[in-house]
């Protein structure tokens, strides 16, 4: 079972900032309408995925979080009911077994922690938090000279490590199984240790993309990158490889920032790809 748990709708300004090359000329494709664009700007969410696999409760990324000072207006000092939504979906914080971090950008690690008695405390105290070792090492180094990154490190990353809950993994090119039917695969480029999550054994396979893709328009234009890509060339190569592997299969692509319906099947079209709708019943929102 996979459920999408919504945190916020991104503002048009933030969505456009993330994908500056997504002009109205790129948004004319009929399959992008009306869910992913109004024709003038891209539409994006911030949500996380909650997975139940053979009795394990697993989260993929943890969104932005509450009460955290951020430079991005959409993310600054939020007060959302995300934990209530998680609990209603059957994932109360103390029942979560694994938290997978696709990468350590601000909108993917925020609910790692929450404020308790004035201290940043792990939100999922009984879970192991998993990420690629390269990701931790890279952002730890950046935090030494970048105050915005240092803030994220202080309030969302370091407390998890201090409580000995983060497992830093050396993920081979072939991937690494972390639970039955849950495999981490390296999809580097957006960040040095970025990973995606393959789900198998549930009757229909799926791949949670993380930020190797931000928006379905990037299927039509796989060379279109994000402002946050650390290595734009590697990100383009990774995106094309990922989409080529999915095209023609019945595996679902689940986008971390895709608006409803969040996922679909990939098909080759012209010089790029297209997303075919998934049934909403396959991915009920919390």
CSV table of C-alpha atoms in Angstrom, one decimal:
chain,number,residue,atom,x,y,z
A,1,UNK,CA,0.0,0.0,0.0
A,2,UNK,CA,1.2,3.5,-0.9
A,3,UNK,CA,-0.4,6.7,0.2
A,4,UNK,CA,0.3,10.3,-0.6
A,5,UNK,CA,0.3,12.6,2.5
A,6,UNK,CA,0.0,16.2,1.5
A,7,UNK,CA,1.8,19.1,3.2
A,8,UNK,CA,1.3,22.2,1.1
A,9,UNK,CA,0.6,23.4,-2.5
A,10,UNK,CA,3.6,25.3,-3.7
A,11,UNK,CA,2.9,28.9,-4.8
A,12,UNK,CA,3.3,29.6,-8.5
A,13,UNK,CA,6.3,31.8,-7.8
A,14,UNK,CA,8.2,29.0,-6.0
A,15,UNK,CA,7.2,26.5,-8.6
A,16,UNK,CA,8.5,28.8,-11.4
A,17,UNK,CA,11.7,29.5,-9.4
A,18,UNK,CA,12.4,25.7,-9.2
A,19,UNK,CA,11.8,25.2,-13.0
A,20,UNK,CA,12.8,28.5,-14.5
A,21,UNK,CA,12.9,27.0,-18.1
A,22,UNK,CA,9.3,25.8,-17.9
A,23,UNK,CA,7.8,28.7,-20.0
A,24,UNK,CA,4.2,28.7,-21.3
A,25,UNK,CA,5.6,27.5,-24.6
A,26,UNK,CA,6.6,24.2,-22.9
A,27,UNK,CA,3.2,23.7,-21.3
A,28,UNK,CA,1.0,23.3,-24.3
A,29,UNK,CA,0.9,19.5,-24.2
A,30,UNK,CA,-2.7,18.3,-23.7
A,31,UNK,CA,-1.7,15.6,-21.3
A,32,UNK,CA,-0.4,18.2,-18.9
A,33,UNK,CA,-3.8,19.9,-18.6
A,34,UNK,CA,-5.6,20.5,-16.2
A,35,UNK,CA,-3.8,18.7,-13.4
A,36,UNK,CA,-0.2,19.8,-13.8
A,37,UNK,CA,-0.6,23.3,-15.3
A,38,UNK,CA,-3.1,26.0,-16.2
A,39,UNK,CA,-1.1,26.7,-19.3
A,40,UNK,CA,0.7,29.7,-17.8
A,41,UNK,CA,2.7,28.1,-15.0
A,42,UNK,CA,3.6,24.7,-13.5
A,43,UNK,CA,1.7,23.4,-10.5
A,44,UNK,CA,3.5,21.5,-7.7
A,45,UNK,CA,2.9,20.0,-4.3
A,46,UNK,CA,5.0,19.1,-1.3
A,47,UNK,CA,4.0,15.7,0.0
A,48,UNK,CA,5.5,12.5,1.3
A,49,UNK,CA,4.8,8.9,0.6
A,50,UNK,CA,3.6,6.5,3.3
A,51,UNK,CA,4.2,2.8,2.5
A,52,UNK,CA,3.1,-0.4,4.2
A,53,UNK,CA,5.2,-3.3,3.1
A,54,UNK,CA,4.9,-6.7,4.8
A,55,UNK,CA,4.1,-5.1,8.2
A,56,UNK,CA,6.7,-2.3,7.9
A,57,UNK,CA,5.6,1.3,8.0
A,58,UNK,CA,7.9,3.4,5.8
A,59,UNK,CA,8.0,7.1,4.9
A,60,UNK,CA,9.8,8.5,1.9
A,61,UNK,CA,11.0,12.0,2.7
A,62,UNK,CA,9.4,14.2,5.4
A,63,UNK,CA,8.5,17.4,3.8
A,64,UNK,CA,9.2,20.9,5.1
A,65,UNK,CA,8.2,20.7,8.8
A,66,UNK,CA,6.7,23.2,11.2
A,67,UNK,CA,8.2,26.1,13.1
A,68,UNK,CA,11.4,26.2,11.0
A,69,UNK,CA,12.9,29.5,9.7
A,70,UNK,CA,13.5,29.2,6.0
A,71,UNK,CA,14.5,31.7,3.2
A,72,UNK,CA,11.9,30.2,0.8
A,73,UNK,CA,8.6,32.0,1.7
A,74,UNK,CA,6.5,28.8,1.1
A,75,UNK,CA,8.6,27.0,3.7
A,76,UNK,CA,9.1,29.7,6.3
A,77,UNK,CA,7.7,28.9,9.8
A,78,UNK,CA,4.9,26.6,8.7
A,79,UNK,CA,2.0,25.4,10.9
A,80,UNK,CA,0.4,22.5,9.0
A,81,UNK,CA,-1.5,19.4,10.3
A,82,UNK,CA,0.7,17.0,8.5
A,83,UNK,CA,1.2,14.7,11.6
A,84,UNK,CA,-2.6,14.5,12.0
A,85,UNK,CA,-2.9,13.5,8.4
A,86,UNK,CA,-0.2,10.8,8.8
A,87,UNK,CA,-1.9,9.5,11.9
A,88,UNK,CA,-5.3,9.4,10.1
A,89,UNK,CA,-3.6,7.4,7.3
A,90,UNK,CA,-2.5,4.8,9.8
A,91,UNK,CA,1.1,6.1,10.3
A,92,UNK,CA,1.2,7.6,13.8
A,93,UNK,CA,4.7,8.9,14.3
A,94,UNK,CA,5.7,6.3,16.9
A,95,UNK,CA,4.6,3.4,14.6
A,96,UNK,CA,6.9,4.3,11.7
A,97,UNK,CA,9.8,1.8,11.2
A,98,UNK,CA,11.9,3.5,8.4
A,99,UNK,CA,12.3,7.0,7.1
A,100,UNK,CA,14.0,7.2,3.7
A,101,UNK,CA,15.7,10.4,2.8
A,102,UNK,CA,16.0,10.8,-1.0
A,103,UNK,CA,18.2,13.8,-0.5
A,104,UNK,CA,18.7,16.5,2.1
A,105,UNK,CA,17.1,19.6,0.5
A,106,UNK,CA,15.0,21.7,2.9
A,107,UNK,CA,11.6,20.4,1.6
A,108,UNK,CA,12.5,16.7,2.1
A,109,UNK,CA,13.9,16.5,5.7
A,110,UNK,CA,11.8,19.0,7.7
A,111,UNK,CA,9.6,16.7,9.6
A,112,UNK,CA,12.6,14.6,10.6
A,113,UNK,CA,12.2,16.6,13.8
A,114,UNK,CA,9.7,18.7,15.7
A,115,UNK,CA,9.9,21.2,18.5
A,116,UNK,CA,9.4,19.6,22.0
A,117,UNK,CA,10.1,21.7,25.1
A,118,UNK,CA,12.1,24.1,22.9
A,119,UNK,CA,14.4,21.4,21.5
A,120,UNK,CA,14.4,19.8,18.0
A,121,UNK,CA,13.4,16.2,18.7
A,122,UNK,CA,13.1,13.2,16.3
A,123,UNK,CA,9.5,13.0,15.1
A,124,UNK,CA,9.7,9.3,14.5
A,125,UNK,CA,11.6,8.0,17.5
A,126,UNK,CA,11.3,4.3,16.8
A,127,UNK,CA,12.4,4.6,13.1
A,128,UNK,CA,15.7,4.2,11.5
A,129,UNK,CA,16.4,7.1,9.1
A,130,UNK,CA,18.2,6.0,5.9
A,131,UNK,CA,20.2,8.0,3.4
A,132,UNK,CA,23.2,7.7,1.1
A,133,UNK,CA,26.5,8.4,2.8
A,134,UNK,CA,27.5,10.8,0.0
A,135,UNK,CA,24.5,12.9,0.8
A,136,UNK,CA,25.3,13.4,4.4
A,137,UNK,CA,29.0,14.1,3.7
A,138,UNK,CA,28.3,16.6,1.0
A,139,UNK,CA,25.8,18.7,3.0
A,140,UNK,CA,27.8,18.5,6.2
A,141,UNK,CA,30.7,20.1,4.3
A,142,UNK,CA,28.5,22.8,2.7
A,143,UNK,CA,27.0,23.7,6.1
A,144,UNK,CA,30.4,24.9,7.2
A,145,UNK,CA,30.2,27.9,4.8
A,146,UNK,CA,26.5,28.3,4.0
A,147,UNK,CA,24.2,29.5,6.8
A,148,UNK,CA,21.0,28.4,5.2
A,149,UNK,CA,22.3,24.9,4.9
A,150,UNK,CA,23.7,25.1,8.4
A,151,UNK,CA,20.2,25.9,9.7
A,152,UNK,CA,18.7,22.8,8.1
A,153,UNK,CA,21.6,20.8,9.5
A,154,UNK,CA,21.0,22.1,13.0
A,155,UNK,CA,17.2,21.7,13.1
A,156,UNK,CA,16.5,18.7,10.9
A,157,UNK,CA,19.7,16.6,10.4
A,158,UNK,CA,22.1,16.8,13.3
A,159,UNK,CA,19.4,15.9,15.9
A,160,UNK,CA,18.8,12.6,14.1
A,161,UNK,CA,22.5,11.8,14.0
A,162,UNK,CA,22.9,12.8,17.7
A,163,UNK,CA,20.1,10.3,18.6
A,164,UNK,CA,22.0,7.7,16.6
A,165,UNK,CA,19.0,7.2,14.3
A,166,UNK,CA,20.6,7.9,10.9
A,167,UNK,CA,22.0,5.0,8.9
A,168,UNK,CA,24.4,6.2,6.2
A,169,UNK,CA,24.4,3.7,3.4
A,170,UNK,CA,26.8,2.9,0.6
A,171,UNK,CA,24.4,2.2,-2.2
A,172,UNK,CA,25.8,0.3,-5.2
A,173,UNK,CA,24.7,1.1,-8.7
A,174,UNK,CA,22.5,-2.0,-8.7
A,175,UNK,CA,20.6,-0.7,-5.6
A,176,UNK,CA,20.1,-1.8,-2.1
A,177,UNK,CA,17.1,-3.6,-0.5
A,178,UNK,CA,16.0,-2.1,2.8
A,179,UNK,CA,12.7,-4.0,3.3
A,180,UNK,CA,10.7,-6.6,1.4
A,181,UNK,CA,9.8,-5.0,-1.9
A,182,UNK,CA,11.6,-1.7,-1.1
A,183,UNK,CA,14.9,-1.0,-2.9
A,184,UNK,CA,17.0,2.2,-2.9
A,185,UNK,CA,18.6,3.1,-6.2
A,186,UNK,CA,21.1,5.9,-6.8
A,187,UNK,CA,19.8,8.7,-9.1
A,188,UNK,CA,22.5,11.2,-8.6
A,189,UNK,CA,22.9,14.6,-10.2
A,190,UNK,CA,20.2,16.7,-8.4
A,191,UNK,CA,22.4,16.1,-5.4
A,192,UNK,CA,25.5,14.0,-5.0
A,193,UNK,CA,23.8,11.2,-3.0
A,194,UNK,CA,20.3,11.5,-4.4
A,195,UNK,CA,18.4,8.2,-4.4
A,196,UNK,CA,15.0,7.0,-5.7
A,197,UNK,CA,12.9,4.2,-4.3
A,198,UNK,CA,11.7,1.1,-6.2
A,199,UNK,CA,8.6,-0.7,-4.9
A,200,UNK,CA,7.9,-4.3,-6.0
A,201,UNK,CA,5.8,-7.3,-5.1
A,202,UNK,CA,2.5,-5.5,-4.6
A,203,UNK,CA,1.0,-6.5,-8.0
A,204,UNK,CA,2.2,-3.3,-9.7
A,205,UNK,CA,5.8,-1.9,-9.4
A,206,UNK,CA,6.5,1.7,-8.9
A,207,UNK,CA,9.4,4.1,-8.6
A,208,UNK,CA,9.3,7.2,-6.3
A,209,UNK,CA,11.5,9.7,-8.1
A,210,UNK,CA,12.5,12.1,-5.4
A,211,UNK,CA,13.8,15.3,-7.2
A,212,UNK,CA,15.3,13.5,-10.2
A,213,UNK,CA,12.0,14.9,-11.6
A,214,UNK,CA,10.1,17.9,-10.2
A,215,UNK,CA,7.2,18.1,-12.7
A,216,UNK,CA,5.8,16.1,-15.6
A,217,UNK,CA,6.8,18.7,-18.1
A,218,UNK,CA,10.3,17.3,-17.7
A,219,UNK,CA,9.1,14.1,-19.3
A,220,UNK,CA,8.4,16.1,-22.4
A,221,UNK,CA,11.7,17.9,-22.1
A,222,UNK,CA,14.1,15.6,-20.2
A,223,UNK,CA,17.0,18.0,-20.6
A,224,UNK,CA,15.0,20.6,-18.5
A,225,UNK,CA,16.7,20.9,-15.2
A,226,UNK,CA,15.9,22.4,-11.8
A,227,UNK,CA,17.5,25.4,-10.2
A,228,UNK,CA,18.6,23.1,-7.4
A,229,UNK,CA,20.5,20.6,-9.5
A,230,UNK,CA,24.0,20.4,-8.1
A,231,UNK,CA,25.4,18.7,-11.2
A,232,UNK,CA,23.1,19.6,-14.1
A,233,UNK,CA,24.8,17.3,-16.6
A,234,UNK,CA,24.6,14.3,-14.4
A,235,UNK,CA,21.0,15.2,-13.5
A,236,UNK,CA,20.0,15.2,-17.2
A,237,UNK,CA,21.7,11.8,-17.8
A,238,UNK,CA,20.0,10.3,-14.8
A,239,UNK,CA,16.6,11.7,-15.8
A,240,UNK,CA,16.8,10.3,-19.3
A,241,UNK,CA,18.0,6.9,-18.1
A,242,UNK,CA,15.2,6.7,-15.5
A,243,UNK,CA,12.5,7.6,-18.0
A,244,UNK,CA,13.9,5.2,-20.7
A,245,UNK,CA,13.8,2.3,-18.2
A,246,UNK,CA,10.2,3.1,-17.2
A,247,UNK,CA,8.9,3.7,-20.7
A,248,UNK,CA,6.8,0.9,-22.1
A,249,UNK,CA,6.4,-0.9,-18.8
A,250,UNK,CA,3.4,-0.8,-16.5
A,251,UNK,CA,5.5,0.5,-13.6
A,252,UNK,CA,4.2,3.7,-12.0
A,253,UNK,CA,6.3,6.8,-11.8
A,254,UNK,CA,5.4,8.6,-8.5
A,255,UNK,CA,6.6,12.2,-8.3
A,256,UNK,CA,7.4,13.8,-5.0
A,257,UNK,CA,6.2,17.2,-6.3
A,258,UNK,CA,3.6,16.0,-8.8
A,259,UNK,CA,0.1,17.3,-8.2
A,260,UNK,CA,-2.9,15.0,-8.3
A,261,UNK,CA,-2.9,12.3,-9.6
A,262,UNK,CA,0.7,12.1,-8.5
A,263,UNK,CA,1.7,9.2,-10.7
A,264,UNK,CA,1.3,7.4,-14.0
A,265,UNK,CA,2.9,5.2,-16.6
A,266,UNK,CA,5.6,6.6,-18.8
A,267,UNK,CA,5.5,6.3,-22.6
A,268,UNK,CA,7.9,7.6,-25.2
A,269,UNK,CA,6.6,10.4,-27.3
A,270,UNK,CA,8.4,12.4,-30.0
A,271,UNK,CA,11.8,13.2,-28.6
A,272,UNK,CA,10.7,12.9,-25.0
A,273,UNK,CA,8.1,11.1,-22.9
A,274,UNK,CA,4.5,11.4,-21.7
A,275,UNK,CA,2.8,10.5,-18.5
A,276,UNK,CA,-0.4,8.5,-18.7
A,277,UNK,CA,-2.8,8.9,-15.9
A,278,UNK,CA,-2.9,6.4,-13.0
A,279,UNK,CA,-6.2,5.5,-11.4
A,280,UNK,CA,-6.5,7.7,-8.3
A,281,UNK,CA,-7.5,4.6,-6.4
A,282,UNK,CA,-4.0,3.3,-6.7
A,283,UNK,CA,-2.6,6.2,-4.7
A,284,UNK,CA,-5.3,7.5,-2.2
A,285,UNK,CA,-4.3,10.8,-0.5
A,286,UNK,CA,-4.3,11.0,3.3
